[in-house]
Short mmCIF file of C-alpha atoms in Angstrom, two decimals:
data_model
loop_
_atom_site.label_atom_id
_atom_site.label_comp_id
_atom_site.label_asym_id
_atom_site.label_seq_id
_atom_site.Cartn_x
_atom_site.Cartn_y
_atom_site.Cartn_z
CA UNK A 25 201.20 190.91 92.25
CA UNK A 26 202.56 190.87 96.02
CA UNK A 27 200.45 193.82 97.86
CA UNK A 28 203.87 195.70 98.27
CA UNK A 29 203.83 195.85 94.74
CA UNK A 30 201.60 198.89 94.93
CA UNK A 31 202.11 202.31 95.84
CA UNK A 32 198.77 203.63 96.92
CA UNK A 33 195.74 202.74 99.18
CA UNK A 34 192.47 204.27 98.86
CA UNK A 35 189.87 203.86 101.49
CA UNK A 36 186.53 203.99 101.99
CA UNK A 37 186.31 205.73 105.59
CA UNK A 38 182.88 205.00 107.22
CA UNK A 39 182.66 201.17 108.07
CA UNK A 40 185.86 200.41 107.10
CA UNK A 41 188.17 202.94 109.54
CA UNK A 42 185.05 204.54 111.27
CA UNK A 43 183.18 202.20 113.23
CA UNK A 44 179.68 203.86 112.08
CA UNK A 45 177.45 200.87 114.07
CA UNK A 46 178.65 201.81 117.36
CA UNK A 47 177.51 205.72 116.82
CA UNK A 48 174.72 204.47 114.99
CA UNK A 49 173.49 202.52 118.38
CA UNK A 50 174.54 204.55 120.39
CA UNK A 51 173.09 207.98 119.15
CA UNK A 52 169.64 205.87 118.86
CA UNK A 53 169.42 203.25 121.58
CA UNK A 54 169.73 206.43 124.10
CA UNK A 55 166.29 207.61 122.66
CA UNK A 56 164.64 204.57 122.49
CA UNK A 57 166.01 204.55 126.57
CA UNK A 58 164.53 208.24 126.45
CA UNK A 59 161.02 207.28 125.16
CA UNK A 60 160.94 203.76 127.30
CA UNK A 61 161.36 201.98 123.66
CA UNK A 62 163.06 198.04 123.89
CA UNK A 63 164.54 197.73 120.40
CA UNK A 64 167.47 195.36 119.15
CA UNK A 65 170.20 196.64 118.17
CA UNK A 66 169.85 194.18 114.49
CA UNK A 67 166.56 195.98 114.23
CA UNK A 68 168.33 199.56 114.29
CA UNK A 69 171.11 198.91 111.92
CA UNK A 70 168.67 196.93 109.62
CA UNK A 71 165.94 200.37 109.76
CA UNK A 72 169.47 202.63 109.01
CA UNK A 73 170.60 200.07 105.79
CA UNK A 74 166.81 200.39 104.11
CA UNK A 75 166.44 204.15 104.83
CA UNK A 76 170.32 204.74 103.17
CA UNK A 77 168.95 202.36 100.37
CA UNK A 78 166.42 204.99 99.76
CA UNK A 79 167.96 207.74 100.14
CA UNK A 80 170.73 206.76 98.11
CA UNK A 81 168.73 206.25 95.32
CA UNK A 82 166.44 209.43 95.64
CA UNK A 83 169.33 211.82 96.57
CA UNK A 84 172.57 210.06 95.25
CA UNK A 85 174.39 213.45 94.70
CA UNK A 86 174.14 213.87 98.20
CA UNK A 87 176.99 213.38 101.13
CA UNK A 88 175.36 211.08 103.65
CA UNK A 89 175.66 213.58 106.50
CA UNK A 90 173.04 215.13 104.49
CA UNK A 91 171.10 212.46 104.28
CA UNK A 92 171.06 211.49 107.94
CA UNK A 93 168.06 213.21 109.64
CA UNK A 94 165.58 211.91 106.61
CA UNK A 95 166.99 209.21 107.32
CA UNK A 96 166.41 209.17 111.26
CA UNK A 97 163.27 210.46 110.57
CA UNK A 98 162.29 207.00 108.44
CA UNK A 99 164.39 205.33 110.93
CA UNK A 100 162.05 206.70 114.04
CA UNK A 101 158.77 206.20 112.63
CA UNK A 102 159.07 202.72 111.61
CA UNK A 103 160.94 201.84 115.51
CA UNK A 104 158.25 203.97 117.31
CA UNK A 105 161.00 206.67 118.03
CA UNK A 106 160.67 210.46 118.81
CA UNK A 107 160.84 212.00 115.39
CA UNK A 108 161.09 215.99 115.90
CA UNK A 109 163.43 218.14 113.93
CA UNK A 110 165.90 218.59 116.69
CA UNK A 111 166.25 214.31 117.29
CA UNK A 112 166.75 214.21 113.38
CA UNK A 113 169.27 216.87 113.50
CA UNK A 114 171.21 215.25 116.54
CA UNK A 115 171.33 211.87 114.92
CA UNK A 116 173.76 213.98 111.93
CA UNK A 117 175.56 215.82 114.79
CA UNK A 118 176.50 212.67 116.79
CA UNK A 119 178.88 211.88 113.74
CA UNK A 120 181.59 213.45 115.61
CA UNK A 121 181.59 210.92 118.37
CA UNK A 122 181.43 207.77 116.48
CA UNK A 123 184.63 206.23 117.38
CA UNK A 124 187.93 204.08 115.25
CA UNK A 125 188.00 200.29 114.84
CA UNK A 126 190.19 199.33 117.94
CA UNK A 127 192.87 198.68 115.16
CA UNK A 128 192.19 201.40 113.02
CA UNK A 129 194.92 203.99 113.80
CA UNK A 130 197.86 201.49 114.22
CA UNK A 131 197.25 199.65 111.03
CA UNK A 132 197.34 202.82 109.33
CA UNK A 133 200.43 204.14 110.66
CA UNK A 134 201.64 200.66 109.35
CA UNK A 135 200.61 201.12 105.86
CA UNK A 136 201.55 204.93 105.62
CA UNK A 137 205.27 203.30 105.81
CA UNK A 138 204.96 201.94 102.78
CA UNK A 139 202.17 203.69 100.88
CA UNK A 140 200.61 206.78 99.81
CA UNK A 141 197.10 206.65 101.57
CA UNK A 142 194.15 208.54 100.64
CA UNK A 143 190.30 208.84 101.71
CA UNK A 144 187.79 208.37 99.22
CA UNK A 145 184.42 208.50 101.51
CA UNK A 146 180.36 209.30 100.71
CA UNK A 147 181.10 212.05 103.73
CA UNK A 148 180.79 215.85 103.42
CA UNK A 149 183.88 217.76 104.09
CA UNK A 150 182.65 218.52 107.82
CA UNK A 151 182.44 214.81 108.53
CA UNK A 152 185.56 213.37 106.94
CA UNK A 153 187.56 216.44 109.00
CA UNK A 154 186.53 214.96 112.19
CA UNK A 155 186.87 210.98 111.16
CA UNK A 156 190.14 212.36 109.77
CA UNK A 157 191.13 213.85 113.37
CA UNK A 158 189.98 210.80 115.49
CA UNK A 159 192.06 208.47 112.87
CA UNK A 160 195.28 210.78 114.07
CA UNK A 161 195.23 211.87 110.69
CA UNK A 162 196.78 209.27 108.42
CA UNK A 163 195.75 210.83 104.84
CA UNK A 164 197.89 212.08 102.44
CA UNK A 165 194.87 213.36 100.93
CA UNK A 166 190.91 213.00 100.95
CA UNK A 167 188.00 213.17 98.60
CA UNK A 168 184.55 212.78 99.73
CA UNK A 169 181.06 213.22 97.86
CA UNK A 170 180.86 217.12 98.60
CA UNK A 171 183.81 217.67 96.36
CA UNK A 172 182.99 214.91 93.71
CA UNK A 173 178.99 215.90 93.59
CA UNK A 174 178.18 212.21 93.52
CA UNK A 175 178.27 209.12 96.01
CA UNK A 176 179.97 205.85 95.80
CA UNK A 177 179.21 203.28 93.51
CA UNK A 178 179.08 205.97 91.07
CA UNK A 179 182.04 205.65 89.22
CA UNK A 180 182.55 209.33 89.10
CA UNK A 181 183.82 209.21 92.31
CA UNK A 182 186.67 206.75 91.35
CA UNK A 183 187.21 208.78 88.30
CA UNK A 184 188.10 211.80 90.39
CA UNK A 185 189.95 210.42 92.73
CA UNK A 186 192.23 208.67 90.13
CA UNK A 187 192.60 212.15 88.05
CA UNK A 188 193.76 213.51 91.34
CA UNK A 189 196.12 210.79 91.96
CA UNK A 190 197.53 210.66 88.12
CA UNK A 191 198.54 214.67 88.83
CA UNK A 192 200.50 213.05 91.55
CA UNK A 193 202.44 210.86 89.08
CA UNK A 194 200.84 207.24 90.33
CA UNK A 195 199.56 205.32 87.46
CA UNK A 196 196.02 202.80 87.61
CA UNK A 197 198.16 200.02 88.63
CA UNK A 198 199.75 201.53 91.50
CA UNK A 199 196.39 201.85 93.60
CA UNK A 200 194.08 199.13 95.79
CA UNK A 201 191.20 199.86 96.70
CA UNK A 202 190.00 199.17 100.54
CA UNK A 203 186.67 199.00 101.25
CA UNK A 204 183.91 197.13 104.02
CA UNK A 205 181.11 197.68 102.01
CA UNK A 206 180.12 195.29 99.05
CA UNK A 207 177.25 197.67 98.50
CA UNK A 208 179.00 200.80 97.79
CA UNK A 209 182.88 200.05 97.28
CA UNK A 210 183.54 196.59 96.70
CA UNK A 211 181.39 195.32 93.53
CA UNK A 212 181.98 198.62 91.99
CA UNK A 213 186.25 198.84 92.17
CA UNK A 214 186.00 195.02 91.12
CA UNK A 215 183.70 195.93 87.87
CA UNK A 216 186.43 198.94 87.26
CA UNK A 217 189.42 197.14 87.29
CA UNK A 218 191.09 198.40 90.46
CA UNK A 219 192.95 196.06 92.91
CA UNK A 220 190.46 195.64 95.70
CA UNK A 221 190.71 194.87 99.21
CA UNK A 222 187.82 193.77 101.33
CA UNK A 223 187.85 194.70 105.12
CA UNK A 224 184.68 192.15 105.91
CA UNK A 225 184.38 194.39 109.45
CA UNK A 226 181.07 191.68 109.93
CA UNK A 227 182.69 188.25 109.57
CA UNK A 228 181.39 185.55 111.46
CA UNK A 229 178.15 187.63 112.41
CA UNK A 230 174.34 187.65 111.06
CA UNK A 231 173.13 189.84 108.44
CA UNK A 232 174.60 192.66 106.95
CA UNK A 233 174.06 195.20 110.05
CA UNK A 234 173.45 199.12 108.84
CA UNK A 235 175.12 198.79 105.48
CA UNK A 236 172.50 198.13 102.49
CA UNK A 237 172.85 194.53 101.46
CA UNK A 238 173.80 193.07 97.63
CA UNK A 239 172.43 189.97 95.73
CA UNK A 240 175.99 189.11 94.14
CA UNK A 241 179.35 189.57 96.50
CA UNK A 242 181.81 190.15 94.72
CA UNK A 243 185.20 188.75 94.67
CA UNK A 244 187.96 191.13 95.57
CA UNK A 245 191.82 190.52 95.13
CA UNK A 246 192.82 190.65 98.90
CA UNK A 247 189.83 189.52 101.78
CA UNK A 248 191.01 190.42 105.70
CA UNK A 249 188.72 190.32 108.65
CA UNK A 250 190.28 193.72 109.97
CA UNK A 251 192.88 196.08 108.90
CA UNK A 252 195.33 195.03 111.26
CA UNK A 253 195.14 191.57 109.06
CA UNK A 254 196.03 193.69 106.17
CA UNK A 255 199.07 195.55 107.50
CA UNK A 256 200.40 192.13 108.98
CA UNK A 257 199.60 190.73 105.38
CA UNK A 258 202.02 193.85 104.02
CA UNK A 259 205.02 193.27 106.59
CA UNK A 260 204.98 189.90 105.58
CA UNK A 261 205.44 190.56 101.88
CA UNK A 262 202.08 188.99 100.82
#
């Protein structure tokens, strides 16, 4: 099946639209500055990826904004950070500043030309409003883990999101799934059935940055470096 053959694109939000390394760095690196602390940034993303392992697994009912300052609290005591209430509770609150892929917003104008686009994120309602907002809201509707009650991979959250969907008259087939993360989107929609889509947002560099890693990748049906590869892929009938 040609990619036009579908009629509906769901997408995992932070990583894949939301570029969550950049606000990761830079909410952190200025209080490493702050407390006269060298740290690389590889170092910081790896500390976020093993405290949202944990975390995931001891809370994984939980929306990840909810997670975040146990998580920057981890995060600061193994980097020799400043770990106080108010620097865990800032890391959350930075989440409105945490900026688009450079080609998030016009690849997603391009797609909403041909398809029915949805958000299906680990974010709370509070968060996805403001990635929402600084995407120049492109959704024709959004689910996140506050309204589900669970977090991506559990299935539940696909579940819901395709009840909501079949109310809307698409059918299984109609949907792809677009994701960055092997860890949370990719293996899961592959062992489900969906059409995937991977968005590798770190090909061509080192490890596997702030996003927990996987033993296994797994193989989707469509693999673009960027979403801008995606929506050329589209126009050009692929």
């Amino acid at each position: 099946m040609a990619l036009t053959d579908r009629k509906v694109m769901t997408f995992d939000v932070v990583g894949t639209l939301i570029d969550f390394e950049t606000g990761i760095l830079d909410y952190v690196q200025g209080r490493a500055r702050a407390a006269g602390v060298s740290l690389a940034d590889a170092v910081i993303l790896e500390a976020y990826a093993r405290a949202e392992d944990r975390q995931h697994h001891e809370t994984p009912r939980l929306p990840f904004p909810s997670m975040m300052a146990p998580m920057y609290r981890e995060m600061a005591e193994l980097l020799g950070l400043p770990g106080s209430h108010a620097d865990a509770e800032a890391f959350r609150l930075s989440i409105p500043r945490w900026p688009a892929f450079p080609d998030s917003i016009a690849a997603l104008k391009r797609l909403r030309r041909r398809f029915h686009l949805v958000a299906m994120t680990n974010s709370d309602n509070w968060a996805l409003s403001h990635f929402a907002r600084t995407l120049d809201l492109p959704f024709d509707d959004m689910v996140t883990a506050e309204m589900v009650g669970w977090n991506k991979p559990d299935p539940q959250v696909f579940a819901f999101t395709r009840g909501r969907l079949s109310m809307e008259g698409f059918a299984f087939g109609d949907i792809i799934h677009v994701a960055q993360s092997q860890y949370h989107d990719i293996a899961v929609s592959c062992r489900l059935g969906y059409h995937t889509c991977w968005i590798e947002r770190r090909k061509g560099k080192p490890g596997a940055g702030a996003t927990p890693t996987v033993e296994d990748v797994a193989i989707p049906d469509y693999h673009f470096a960027s979403l801008g590869e995606l929506a050329d892929a589209v126009e050009q009938g692929k």
